[in-house]
Amino acid sequence: MWIVAGPCLVLALLSAWWTAGRLAGNGLWPPDNVTLSEAAATRNNAEAVRLIESGANPDQPSSVRDGLLASGYAVTIKPVEAAVGAQRADSLRTLLANGAAVDLEELRVLRCLEQTRHDSGVRELLGVEATSDIDCSGVRSPLERAR
Amino acid sequence: MVGTALRSPATTLAIVLATLITMPLADSLYRVPIQVSDSLEPIVIAAKYDSAQQLLHDSVTFSPTTFRPLRYLQARALLAVTRATGLTYHAVFRGLHVVLLVMLVALFMAAVRVRDWPDLVAFTVAFPVLLGIHTFLSMLLEAFPVNHFAQVGVCAMGVLVLAQHQPRWFVPVVACVLLALSLSVIESGAMVWVTVICCAAAGLRGINRTTVVATTIVFAGYLLLRHVLGISSPGIGGHGSGFGDRFYSPEELAQRFGAHPLGFMIYNVTGGLASLLFAEPRQGVYSLLTAWRRGEIHPVVLINVISSSANTALLIWYAAARLPRSRSAWSGADRTFVAACAAFIVNAAFNAVYIKDEIMSPAGLFYAIATFVAVRAVIDSLPRETLAAASFATCFLVVLGSFWTFRAVGVHYQLRYQAFTTRNDWVEVLRPDKHDEWPQNAEEFTLTQRIRAEAIGRRTTSPSFMPRWTDRYWVE
């Protein structure tokens, strides 16, 4: 008969573990420490805003861990590039609304990046016509592995 | 009586288990920020009024189809608590949600009354059902900004617990207060009256004729008041709802079913009940139908359908084995089972116009209570069965308990997900590039700014950093 209680007892033990972990500052699935670029790459827009309001520079490149934007290696890129690379139009808009600056050179980089990671929302924000051709010769993708 | 119960080691252990499991759940619930949709507006409205009386007066006319005066008064009261205590808005509003969760768990324990070891084993199966059923999660996710569905659940469970005990002079008074409270927060509050009637029909001794008559008068008065105030019921097209394998917008529903709504209403009522008993459809949409057409089925759908169907089979077995006897021969457990089943069946009728998991949330609570009674009966029957039958029954309960425990763990994941999306919603409030949309009223601006700052300032877990497989197993 007691075997029936097994799953619930396991849940209770796990719950006790999670509570103890929480009291120790960790617990079940705690919030991760992310960079601004990582926040942009994972649609964590509220975290991006929190970081900017805490003083983070929205134009400063920061690292994005392996697996979020590129498979097999970490990259260091600007938050807006991370948003475009992750096809997150809402993240890009959040960054632009909260002080991220995009000059003409950066705009070209972003438009070329969008060519490889298509997203209609991002394209609209970057002011690119669906049919327009963009000259991306000589533009290095920010997602390329650093040499 | 309470003292006797507390002396039982089984009772103590059940309380320990429930406490251990509920604590991290309360933490997961507390992590969800105050919502923008459904919550910010009533908070702001409640804050702008000079007096509670004026707010109460005006709130009656806020909507032509709803009568929820306490919605705004509760928000106003919580704002006053925030000011008086110096606590954050998050602590007060979300803290109340946690209190409601704890009350639901406590009332569930009072309703099942674990007294001995077989009770405890039955509890270990039924408690994960309570937490893991989709209607419970839907209830936890609601906020207007106070969780009205949880309030209705607390009141309905409170009535059931009262009904299980000896009739006392105060029961009619308490039942009427619980009913009035529920009806003044949301229309689903009528489930409290339904619970009274179902308990009386099942012969639970705590509900006598006086309670039935008194609560019926309160409910009739409520309906009359709605009529006098010109508040109508929402019709087809007031909300979006599913039909077959897709979800329809309110406009689409009105166009397709508005002229001849009866068939759609029957679909909704049967669908609401099927949703509880078999985990399909969800919001009126049959995922299995979609999966069959696409040739791909998500594990979460299978897990939910299998666990709910097996559980429902258990309830049917109990009903077939115990209830054909004369009503006078029913035990207290039989009567609780009948009252719970009757309540969740009637609850399905509340889905007539549109299906929402939240509407069935009181039904989910009763479903878990009925499960406890049925599992307890299986455990009782084990010594009388052959070895093969007893082994089968034990395996069945272990598998059932495993499935429901897995579903209960998923509640943490979905609350994390909700916390993430709700916090992100606040990014759209007071956007720096849209100053022209900011509130002009200084008090409204300050209040919005503070709640936004609290929401943005509380870090949440991003689904991107949670295990990849979880989506397929816990999110439909």
Coordinates of C-alpha atoms in Angstrom, one line a residue:
Chain A
M1 CA 0.0 0.0 0.0
W2 CA 2.7 2.4 0.9
I3 CA 4.3 2.3 -2.6
V4 CA 1.2 4.3 -3.7
A5 CA 2.4 7.3 -1.7
G6 CA 5.9 7.1 -3.4
P7 CA 5.4 9.8 -6.1
C8 CA 3.9 12.3 -3.6
L9 CA 6.7 11.6 -1.1
V10 CA 9.2 12.3 -3.8
L11 CA 7.5 15.6 -4.6
A12 CA 7.5 16.5 -0.9
L13 CA 11.2 15.8 -0.6
L14 CA 11.9 17.8 -3.8
S15 CA 9.8 20.6 -2.5
A16 CA 11.7 20.6 0.8
W17 CA 14.9 20.8 -1.2
W18 CA 13.6 23.6 -3.4
T19 CA 12.5 25.5 -0.3
A20 CA 15.9 25.0 1.4
G21 CA 17.6 26.1 -1.8
R22 CA 15.3 29.2 -2.0
L23 CA 16.2 30.2 1.6
A24 CA 19.9 29.8 0.6
G25 CA 19.2 32.2 -2.4
N26 CA 18.8 29.6 -5.1
G27 CA 16.0 27.1 -5.3
L28 CA 14.1 25.7 -8.3
W29 CA 14.8 27.6 -11.5
P30 CA 16.1 30.8 -10.0
P31 CA 16.5 33.9 -12.1
D32 CA 19.7 33.9 -14.2
N33 CA 22.2 36.6 -14.2
V34 CA 22.3 37.8 -17.8
T35 CA 24.0 40.5 -19.8
L36 CA 22.0 43.1 -21.6
S37 CA 22.7 41.3 -24.9
E38 CA 21.6 38.0 -23.4
A39 CA 18.4 39.6 -22.2
A40 CA 17.7 40.9 -25.7
A41 CA 18.5 37.5 -27.3
T42 CA 16.0 35.8 -25.0
R43 CA 13.1 38.2 -25.2
N44 CA 13.7 39.1 -21.6
N45 CA 12.7 42.7 -22.3
A46 CA 11.9 43.5 -18.7
E47 CA 15.3 42.5 -17.6
A48 CA 16.8 44.5 -20.4
V49 CA 14.9 47.6 -19.1
R50 CA 16.0 46.8 -15.5
L51 CA 19.6 46.6 -16.6
I52 CA 19.4 49.9 -18.6
E53 CA 17.6 51.7 -15.7
S54 CA 20.4 50.3 -13.4
G55 CA 23.0 52.0 -15.6
A56 CA 23.9 49.5 -18.3
N57 CA 24.9 51.1 -21.6
P58 CA 22.5 49.8 -24.3
D59 CA 25.1 50.3 -27.0
Q60 CA 27.9 48.4 -25.2
P61 CA 28.7 45.0 -26.6
S62 CA 28.4 42.2 -24.1
S63 CA 28.8 38.4 -24.1
V64 CA 26.0 36.0 -25.1
R65 CA 26.6 32.5 -23.9
D66 CA 26.9 29.5 -26.2
G67 CA 23.6 28.2 -27.5
L68 CA 21.5 31.3 -27.4
L69 CA 22.6 32.9 -30.6
A70 CA 25.3 30.7 -32.0
S71 CA 25.7 27.0 -31.6
G72 CA 29.1 25.9 -30.2
Y73 CA 30.5 29.2 -29.1
A74 CA 29.8 32.4 -27.2
V75 CA 29.7 35.7 -29.0
T76 CA 30.2 39.3 -27.8
I77 CA 27.8 41.6 -29.5
K78 CA 25.7 44.7 -29.1
P79 CA 22.2 44.3 -27.6
V80 CA 20.5 45.5 -30.7
E81 CA 22.5 42.9 -32.8
A82 CA 21.5 40.2 -30.3
A83 CA 17.8 41.2 -30.7
V84 CA 18.1 41.1 -34.5
G85 CA 20.1 37.8 -34.4
A86 CA 17.4 36.2 -32.2
Q87 CA 14.6 37.6 -34.4
R88 CA 13.1 39.5 -31.5
A89 CA 11.4 42.5 -32.9
D90 CA 9.9 43.4 -29.5
S91 CA 13.3 43.3 -27.9
L92 CA 14.7 45.5 -30.6
R93 CA 11.9 48.0 -30.1
T94 CA 12.4 47.9 -26.3
L95 CA 16.1 48.7 -26.7
L96 CA 15.5 51.5 -29.2
A97 CA 12.8 53.0 -26.9
N98 CA 15.2 52.9 -23.9
G99 CA 18.1 54.7 -25.5
A100 CA 19.9 52.3 -27.8
A101 CA 21.4 54.3 -30.7
V102 CA 21.8 52.9 -34.2
D103 CA 23.9 55.0 -36.6
L104 CA 24.1 54.4 -40.4
E105 CA 26.9 51.9 -40.2
E106 CA 25.2 49.9 -37.4
L107 CA 22.0 50.0 -39.4
R108 CA 23.7 48.4 -42.3
V109 CA 25.1 45.7 -40.1
L110 CA 21.6 45.0 -38.6
R111 CA 20.0 45.0 -42.0
C112 CA 22.5 42.5 -43.3
L113 CA 22.1 40.3 -40.2
E114 CA 18.3 40.4 -40.8
Q115 CA 19.0 39.0 -44.3
T116 CA 20.3 35.9 -42.7
R117 CA 17.8 35.7 -39.9
H118 CA 14.5 36.8 -41.5
D119 CA 11.9 38.4 -39.3
S120 CA 9.2 40.7 -40.7
G121 CA 8.9 42.6 -37.4
V122 CA 12.6 43.4 -37.3
R123 CA 12.6 44.3 -41.0
E124 CA 9.9 46.8 -40.4
L125 CA 11.7 48.4 -37.4
L126 CA 14.9 48.6 -39.5
G127 CA 13.0 50.4 -42.3
V128 CA 13.7 47.7 -44.9
E129 CA 11.3 47.2 -47.7
A130 CA 10.5 43.5 -48.2
T131 CA 11.7 43.6 -51.8
S132 CA 14.7 45.8 -51.3
D133 CA 18.2 44.5 -52.0
I134 CA 20.9 45.4 -49.5
D135 CA 24.5 45.4 -50.4
C136 CA 26.1 43.3 -47.6
S137 CA 29.5 42.9 -49.3
G138 CA 32.3 43.5 -46.7
V139 CA 29.9 43.4 -43.8
R140 CA 30.9 40.9 -41.2
S141 CA 28.1 39.3 -39.3
P142 CA 28.4 40.0 -35.5
L143 CA 27.4 36.4 -35.0
E144 CA 30.5 35.0 -36.6
R145 CA 33.0 33.3 -34.4
A146 CA 35.8 35.7 -33.4
R147 CA 39.1 34.9 -35.0
Chain B
M1 CA -12.3 16.8 17.8
V2 CA -9.5 18.9 16.3
G3 CA -7.3 17.8 19.2
T4 CA -8.1 14.2 18.5
A5 CA -7.3 14.6 14.8
L6 CA -4.0 16.3 15.5
R7 CA -2.9 13.5 17.7
S8 CA -3.1 11.1 14.8
P9 CA 0.4 10.6 13.2
A10 CA -1.3 10.2 9.9
T11 CA -2.9 13.6 10.2
T12 CA 0.3 15.2 11.3
L13 CA 2.2 13.7 8.4
A14 CA -0.5 14.8 5.9
I15 CA -0.1 18.3 7.2
V16 CA 3.7 18.1 6.9
L17 CA 3.4 16.8 3.3
A18 CA 1.0 19.5 2.3
T19 CA 3.1 22.2 3.9
L20 CA 6.3 21.0 2.2
I21 CA 4.6 20.8 -1.2
T22 CA 2.8 24.1 -0.8
M23 CA 5.7 26.2 0.3
P24 CA 7.6 26.3 -3.0
L25 CA 4.3 26.5 -4.8
A26 CA 3.5 29.7 -2.8
D27 CA 6.9 31.0 -3.7
S28 CA 6.3 30.3 -7.4
L29 CA 3.0 32.1 -7.2
Y30 CA 4.5 35.0 -5.3
R31 CA 7.0 35.5 -8.1
V32 CA 4.3 36.4 -10.6
P33 CA 4.1 40.2 -10.7
I34 CA 0.9 42.2 -10.5
Q35 CA -0.6 41.9 -14.0
V36 CA -1.1 44.8 -16.4
S37 CA -4.2 43.3 -18.0
D38 CA -7.2 43.0 -15.7
S39 CA -5.3 44.4 -12.7
L40 CA -3.7 47.8 -13.4
E41 CA -6.9 49.4 -14.5
P42 CA -9.1 48.5 -11.5
I43 CA -6.2 49.4 -9.1
V44 CA -6.0 52.8 -10.7
I45 CA -9.7 53.3 -10.7
A46 CA -9.9 52.3 -7.1
A47 CA -7.2 54.7 -6.1
K48 CA -8.7 57.7 -7.9
Y49 CA -12.0 57.7 -6.0
D50 CA -12.4 59.9 -3.0
S51 CA -14.6 57.6 -1.1
A52 CA -15.4 53.9 -1.0
Q53 CA -19.1 54.6 -1.1
Q54 CA -18.8 56.6 -4.3
L55 CA -16.7 53.8 -5.8
L56 CA -19.2 51.2 -4.8
H57 CA -22.0 53.3 -6.3
D58 CA -20.3 53.9 -9.6
S59 CA -18.8 50.4 -10.0
V60 CA -22.2 48.9 -10.4
T61 CA -22.5 50.6 -13.8
F62 CA -19.0 49.9 -15.0
S63 CA -20.1 47.0 -17.2
P64 CA -23.5 46.2 -18.7
T65 CA -22.9 42.4 -18.2
T66 CA -21.1 42.1 -14.9
F67 CA -21.9 42.9 -11.3
R68 CA -18.7 42.8 -9.3
P69 CA -18.7 45.7 -6.8
L70 CA -16.2 44.0 -4.5
R71 CA -13.7 43.8 -7.3
Y72 CA -12.9 47.5 -6.9
L73 CA -13.5 47.8 -3.2
Q74 CA -11.0 45.0 -2.6
A75 CA -8.4 46.7 -4.7
R76 CA -9.0 49.9 -2.7
A77 CA -8.7 48.1 0.6
L78 CA -5.4 46.5 -0.5
L79 CA -4.1 49.9 -1.5
A80 CA -5.0 51.2 2.0
V81 CA -3.1 48.2 3.5
T82 CA -0.1 49.1 1.3
R83 CA -0.2 52.7 2.6
A84 CA -0.7 51.7 6.2
T85 CA 2.0 49.1 6.4
G86 CA 4.6 50.5 4.1
L87 CA 4.8 47.2 2.2
T88 CA 5.2 47.1 -1.5
Y89 CA 2.2 46.7 -3.7
H90 CA 3.6 43.4 -4.9
A91 CA 3.8 42.1 -1.3
V92 CA 0.2 43.1 -0.5
F93 CA -1.5 42.0 -3.7
R94 CA 0.5 38.9 -4.4
G95 CA 0.6 38.1 -0.7
L96 CA -3.1 37.9 -0.8
H97 CA -2.9 35.4 -3.6
V98 CA -0.6 33.3 -1.5
V99 CA -3.0 33.5 1.4
L100 CA -5.8 32.2 -0.9
L101 CA -3.6 29.3 -2.0
V102 CA -2.9 28.4 1.6
M103 CA -6.6 28.6 2.4
L104 CA -7.5 26.3 -0.5
V105 CA -5.0 23.7 0.6
A106 CA -6.2 24.0 4.2
L107 CA -9.8 23.6 3.2
F108 CA -8.9 20.7 1.0
M109 CA -7.3 19.0 4.0
A110 CA -10.3 19.8 6.2
A111 CA -12.6 18.3 3.5
V112 CA -10.7 15.1 3.1
R113 CA -9.9 14.7 6.9
V114 CA -6.9 12.4 7.0
R115 CA -7.3 10.3 10.1
D116 CA -5.5 7.1 9.5
W117 CA -2.8 5.5 7.3
P118 CA -5.1 4.5 4.4
D119 CA -6.4 8.1 4.5
L120 CA -2.9 9.3 4.2
V121 CA -2.1 7.1 1.2
A122 CA -5.3 8.3 -0.5
F123 CA -4.3 11.9 0.3
T124 CA -0.9 11.4 -1.5
V125 CA -2.8 10.6 -4.7
A126 CA -5.6 13.2 -4.3
F127 CA -3.4 16.1 -3.3
P128 CA -1.3 16.1 -6.6
V129 CA -4.7 15.9 -8.4
L130 CA -5.7 19.1 -6.6
L131 CA -2.5 20.9 -7.6
G132 CA -1.9 19.3 -11.0
I133 CA -5.3 19.7 -12.6
H134 CA -5.3 22.4 -15.3
T135 CA -8.2 24.2 -13.7
F136 CA -6.1 24.8 -10.6
L137 CA -3.3 26.4 -12.6
S138 CA -5.8 28.5 -14.4
M139 CA -7.3 29.6 -11.1
L140 CA -3.8 30.6 -9.8
L141 CA -3.1 32.6 -12.9
E142 CA -6.2 34.8 -12.5
A143 CA -6.0 38.3 -11.0
F144 CA -8.6 41.1 -11.3
P145 CA -6.3 42.2 -9.3
V146 CA -7.5 39.9 -6.5
N147 CA -8.0 36.3 -7.5
H148 CA -11.7 36.1 -7.6
F149 CA -11.8 32.5 -8.8
A150 CA -9.7 31.5 -5.9
Q151 CA -12.1 33.4 -3.6
V152 CA -15.0 31.5 -5.0
G153 CA -13.1 28.2 -4.6
V154 CA -12.4 29.1 -0.9
C155 CA -16.0 29.9 -0.3
A156 CA -17.4 26.8 -2.1
M157 CA -14.9 24.5 -0.3
G158 CA -15.8 26.3 3.0
V159 CA -19.5 25.3 2.4
L160 CA -18.5 21.7 1.7
V161 CA -16.5 21.6 5.0
L162 CA -19.4 23.1 6.9
A163 CA -21.7 20.5 5.3
Q164 CA -19.6 17.6 6.5
H165 CA -20.0 18.5 10.2
Q166 CA -23.0 18.6 12.5
P167 CA -25.5 21.3 11.8
R168 CA -24.8 24.4 13.8
W169 CA -26.8 27.6 14.3
F170 CA -24.3 29.7 12.4
V171 CA -24.1 27.6 9.3
P172 CA -26.9 29.4 7.4
V173 CA -25.3 32.7 8.3
V174 CA -21.8 31.7 7.2
A175 CA -23.2 30.1 4.0
C176 CA -25.1 33.3 3.2
V177 CA -22.0 35.5 3.8
L178 CA -19.8 33.3 1.7
L179 CA -22.4 33.3 -1.1
A180 CA -22.8 37.1 -0.9
L181 CA -19.1 37.6 -0.9
S182 CA -18.6 35.3 -3.9
L183 CA -21.4 36.8 -5.9
S184 CA -20.1 40.3 -5.4
V185 CA -16.7 39.4 -6.9
I186 CA -17.6 37.3 -9.9
E187 CA -20.6 35.6 -11.4
S188 CA -19.1 32.2 -10.8
G189 CA -19.8 32.9 -7.2
A190 CA -23.1 31.2 -7.9
M191 CA -21.1 28.0 -7.4
V192 CA -21.4 28.6 -3.7
W193 CA -25.1 28.3 -3.9
V194 CA -24.8 25.2 -6.2
T195 CA -22.5 23.7 -3.5
V196 CA -25.1 24.3 -0.8
I197 CA -27.8 22.6 -2.9
C198 CA -25.6 19.7 -3.9
C199 CA -24.5 19.1 -0.3
A200 CA -28.2 19.1 0.8
A201 CA -29.2 16.8 -2.0
A202 CA -26.4 14.4 -1.1
G203 CA -27.6 14.4 2.5
L204 CA -24.6 15.9 4.1
R205 CA -25.8 16.7 7.6
G206 CA -24.4 20.2 8.1
I207 CA -26.7 21.7 5.5
N208 CA -30.3 21.9 6.7
R209 CA -33.4 23.3 5.2
T210 CA -32.8 26.7 6.8
T211 CA -29.4 27.0 5.0
V212 CA -30.9 26.0 1.7
V213 CA -33.8 28.5 2.0
A214 CA -31.6 31.3 3.2
T215 CA -29.0 30.9 0.5
T216 CA -31.7 30.5 -2.1
I217 CA -33.2 33.8 -1.0
V218 CA -29.8 35.5 -1.2
F219 CA -29.2 34.1 -4.7
A220 CA -32.7 35.1 -5.8
G221 CA -32.1 38.6 -4.4
Y222 CA -28.8 38.8 -6.4
L223 CA -30.6 37.9 -9.6
L224 CA -33.3 40.4 -8.8
L225 CA -30.7 43.1 -8.1
R226 CA -29.0 42.4 -11.4
H227 CA -32.3 42.7 -13.2
V228 CA -33.2 46.0 -11.4
L229 CA -29.8 47.4 -12.3
G230 CA -30.3 46.4 -15.9
I231 CA -27.3 44.1 -15.9
S232 CA -27.7 41.4 -18.5
S233 CA -25.8 38.1 -19.0
P234 CA -23.1 38.0 -21.6
G235 CA -24.2 36.4 -24.9
I236 CA -22.5 34.5 -27.6
G237 CA -19.7 36.8 -28.9
G238 CA -18.9 38.4 -25.6
H239 CA -15.7 36.3 -25.4
G240 CA -13.7 34.2 -27.7
S241 CA -14.0 30.4 -27.4
G242 CA -13.0 27.2 -29.1
F243 CA -15.0 25.0 -31.3
G244 CA -13.7 21.8 -32.8
D245 CA -10.0 22.2 -33.5
R246 CA -9.7 26.0 -33.5
F247 CA -10.3 29.0 -31.4
Y248 CA -12.8 31.6 -32.6
S249 CA -12.7 35.4 -31.9
P250 CA -15.8 36.9 -30.3
E251 CA -16.8 38.4 -33.7
E252 CA -16.4 35.0 -35.4
L253 CA -18.5 33.3 -32.8
A254 CA -21.3 35.9 -33.0
Q255 CA -21.3 35.5 -36.8
R256 CA -21.3 31.7 -36.8
F257 CA -23.5 30.9 -33.8
G258 CA -25.2 34.1 -32.8
A259 CA -28.4 33.3 -34.6
H260 CA -28.7 29.8 -33.4
P261 CA -26.7 29.5 -30.2
L262 CA -28.3 26.3 -28.7
G263 CA -26.0 23.8 -30.3
F264 CA -22.9 25.9 -29.4
M265 CA -24.1 26.2 -25.8
I266 CA -24.6 22.4 -25.6
Y267 CA -21.1 22.0 -27.1
N268 CA -19.7 24.3 -24.4
V269 CA -21.4 22.6 -21.5
T270 CA -20.4 19.1 -22.5
G271 CA -17.0 20.4 -23.5
G272 CA -16.5 22.0 -20.1
L273 CA -17.3 18.8 -18.3
A274 CA -15.2 16.8 -20.7
S275 CA -12.3 19.2 -20.1
L276 CA -12.5 18.4 -16.4
L277 CA -12.9 14.6 -16.8
F278 CA -10.6 13.9 -19.7
A279 CA -8.4 17.1 -20.0
E280 CA -9.9 17.7 -23.5
P281 CA -11.0 20.1 -24.9
R282 CA -9.1 23.0 -23.5
Q283 CA -10.8 26.4 -23.9
G284 CA -13.1 24.5 -26.2
V285 CA -10.4 23.4 -28.6
Y286 CA -9.7 19.7 -29.0
S287 CA -5.9 19.4 -29.2
L288 CA -6.2 15.7 -30.0
L289 CA -8.1 16.6 -33.2
T290 CA -5.4 19.0 -34.2
A291 CA -2.7 16.5 -33.4
W292 CA -4.5 13.8 -35.4
R293 CA -4.7 16.0 -38.4
R294 CA -1.0 17.1 -38.1
G295 CA 0.1 13.6 -37.3
E296 CA 2.0 14.9 -34.3
I297 CA 1.0 14.9 -30.7
H298 CA 2.7 16.7 -27.8
P299 CA 3.5 14.6 -24.7
V300 CA 1.7 17.1 -22.5
V301 CA -1.6 16.3 -24.2
L302 CA -1.1 12.6 -23.8
I303 CA -0.1 12.9 -20.1
N304 CA -3.0 15.1 -19.3
V305 CA -5.6 13.0 -21.2
I306 CA -4.3 9.7 -19.8
S307 CA -4.1 10.8 -16.2
S308 CA -7.5 12.6 -16.3
S309 CA -9.2 9.7 -18.0
A310 CA -7.8 7.1 -15.6
N311 CA -8.8 9.3 -12.7
T312 CA -12.3 9.7 -14.1
A313 CA -12.5 5.9 -14.6
L314 CA -11.7 5.5 -10.9
L315 CA -14.6 7.9 -10.0
I316 CA -17.0 6.0 -12.3
W317 CA -15.9 2.7 -10.6
Y318 CA -16.6 4.2 -7.2
A319 CA -20.0 5.6 -8.3
A320 CA -21.0 2.2 -9.8
A321 CA -19.8 0.2 -6.7
R322 CA -21.2 2.4 -3.9
L323 CA -24.1 4.6 -5.0
P324 CA -26.7 2.1 -6.3
R325 CA -27.6 1.4 -2.7
S326 CA -30.4 3.3 -1.1
R327 CA -29.5 6.9 -0.2
S328 CA -30.0 6.2 3.5
A329 CA -27.2 3.6 3.4
W330 CA -24.6 6.0 2.1
S331 CA -21.7 6.7 4.3
G332 CA -20.4 10.2 5.0
A333 CA -17.7 9.6 2.3
D334 CA -20.4 8.5 -0.2
R335 CA -22.3 11.7 0.5
T336 CA -19.1 13.9 0.1
F337 CA -18.4 12.0 -3.1
V338 CA -22.0 12.7 -4.5
A339 CA -21.9 16.3 -3.4
A340 CA -18.5 16.9 -5.0
C341 CA -19.5 15.1 -8.3
A342 CA -22.8 16.9 -8.5
A343 CA -21.1 20.3 -7.9
F344 CA -18.6 19.7 -10.7
I345 CA -21.2 18.5 -13.1
V346 CA -23.4 21.6 -12.5
N347 CA -20.3 23.8 -12.7
A348 CA -20.0 22.7 -16.4
A349 CA -23.3 24.6 -17.1
F350 CA -21.4 27.8 -16.3
N351 CA -19.6 27.4 -19.6
A352 CA -22.7 27.8 -21.7
V353 CA -21.7 31.0 -23.5
Y354 CA -17.9 30.3 -23.6
I355 CA -15.4 27.8 -22.2
K356 CA -12.6 28.9 -19.9
D357 CA -10.5 26.7 -17.7
E358 CA -11.0 29.2 -14.9
I359 CA -14.8 28.8 -14.9
M360 CA -14.2 25.1 -14.1
S361 CA -11.8 25.9 -11.3
P362 CA -14.3 25.1 -8.4
A363 CA -15.1 21.9 -10.3
G364 CA -11.4 21.0 -10.2
L365 CA -11.3 21.3 -6.4
F366 CA -14.3 19.0 -6.1
Y367 CA -12.8 16.6 -8.5
A368 CA -9.8 16.2 -6.3
I369 CA -12.0 15.7 -3.2
A370 CA -14.0 13.0 -5.1
T371 CA -10.7 11.4 -6.1
F372 CA -9.7 11.1 -2.4
V373 CA -12.9 9.3 -1.6
A374 CA -12.5 6.9 -4.5
V375 CA -8.8 6.2 -3.8
R376 CA -9.6 5.6 -0.2
A377 CA -12.2 3.0 -1.3
V378 CA -9.7 1.2 -3.5
I379 CA -7.2 1.0 -0.6
D380 CA -9.9 -0.3 1.7
S381 CA -10.8 -3.0 -0.9
L382 CA -7.2 -4.3 -1.3
P383 CA -7.3 -6.9 1.5
R384 CA -10.4 -8.4 0.1
E385 CA -9.1 -8.8 -3.4
T386 CA -7.1 -11.6 -5.0
L387 CA -3.4 -11.1 -5.2
A388 CA -3.6 -10.3 -8.9
A389 CA -6.4 -7.8 -8.5
A390 CA -4.7 -6.1 -5.5
S391 CA -1.4 -5.9 -7.5
F392 CA -3.2 -4.4 -10.5
A393 CA -5.0 -1.9 -8.2
T394 CA -1.8 -0.9 -6.5
C395 CA 0.0 -0.5 -9.9
F396 CA -2.8 1.6 -11.2
L397 CA -2.7 3.9 -8.2
V398 CA 1.1 4.2 -8.4
V399 CA 1.0 5.1 -12.1
L400 CA -1.9 7.5 -11.5
G401 CA -0.1 9.2 -8.6
S402 CA 3.0 9.5 -10.7
F403 CA 1.2 11.2 -13.6
W404 CA -0.5 13.6 -11.3
T405 CA 2.6 14.4 -9.4
F406 CA 4.4 15.1 -12.7
R407 CA 1.5 17.5 -13.6
A408 CA 1.8 19.2 -10.2
V409 CA 5.5 19.9 -10.7
G410 CA 4.6 21.5 -14.0
V411 CA 2.6 24.1 -12.1
H412 CA 6.0 25.6 -11.0
Y413 CA 7.2 25.7 -14.6
Q414 CA 4.0 27.4 -15.8
L415 CA 4.1 29.9 -13.0
R416 CA 7.7 30.8 -13.9
Y417 CA 6.5 31.3 -17.5
Q418 CA 3.7 33.5 -16.3
A419 CA 6.0 35.5 -14.2
F420 CA 8.3 36.1 -17.2
T421 CA 5.5 37.2 -19.6
T422 CA 3.7 39.3 -17.0
R423 CA 6.9 41.1 -16.1
N424 CA 7.5 41.7 -19.8
D425 CA 4.1 43.2 -20.2
W426 CA 5.2 46.1 -17.9
V427 CA 7.7 47.1 -20.5
E428 CA 4.9 48.4 -22.6
V429 CA 3.6 50.6 -19.7
L430 CA 5.1 54.2 -19.4
R431 CA 7.3 53.6 -22.5
P432 CA 9.9 56.3 -22.8
D433 CA 9.2 56.8 -26.5
K434 CA 5.4 57.3 -25.9
H435 CA 5.2 60.1 -23.4
D436 CA 1.9 61.2 -24.9
E437 CA 0.3 58.0 -23.7
W438 CA 1.4 58.4 -20.1
P439 CA -1.4 59.2 -17.5
Q440 CA -2.1 62.9 -17.1
N441 CA -3.4 62.4 -13.6
A442 CA -0.5 62.8 -11.1
E443 CA -1.9 60.1 -8.7
E444 CA -2.5 57.6 -11.4
F445 CA 1.0 58.3 -12.8
T446 CA 2.7 57.8 -9.5
L447 CA 0.8 54.7 -8.7
T448 CA 1.5 53.2 -12.2
Q449 CA 5.1 54.1 -12.0
R450 CA 5.6 52.5 -8.6
I451 CA 3.9 49.2 -9.5
R452 CA 5.8 49.1 -12.8
A453 CA 9.1 49.7 -10.9
E454 CA 8.3 46.9 -8.5
A455 CA 7.4 44.5 -11.4
I456 CA 10.5 45.4 -13.5
G457 CA 12.7 45.4 -10.4
R458 CA 11.8 41.8 -9.4
R459 CA 13.9 39.4 -11.6
T460 CA 12.2 36.4 -13.0
T461 CA 13.4 33.2 -14.6
S462 CA 13.6 33.3 -18.4
P463 CA 12.2 30.2 -20.1
S464 CA 15.3 30.2 -22.3
F465 CA 17.3 29.1 -19.3
M466 CA 14.9 26.4 -18.2
P467 CA 15.2 22.9 -19.5
R468 CA 14.3 22.7 -23.2
W469 CA 12.1 19.5 -22.8
T470 CA 9.8 21.1 -20.3
D471 CA 7.7 22.9 -22.9
R472 CA 6.6 19.7 -24.6
Y473 CA 5.7 18.1 -21.3
W474 CA 4.0 20.9 -19.4
V475 CA 2.7 23.5 -21.8
E476 CA -0.3 22.9 -24.0

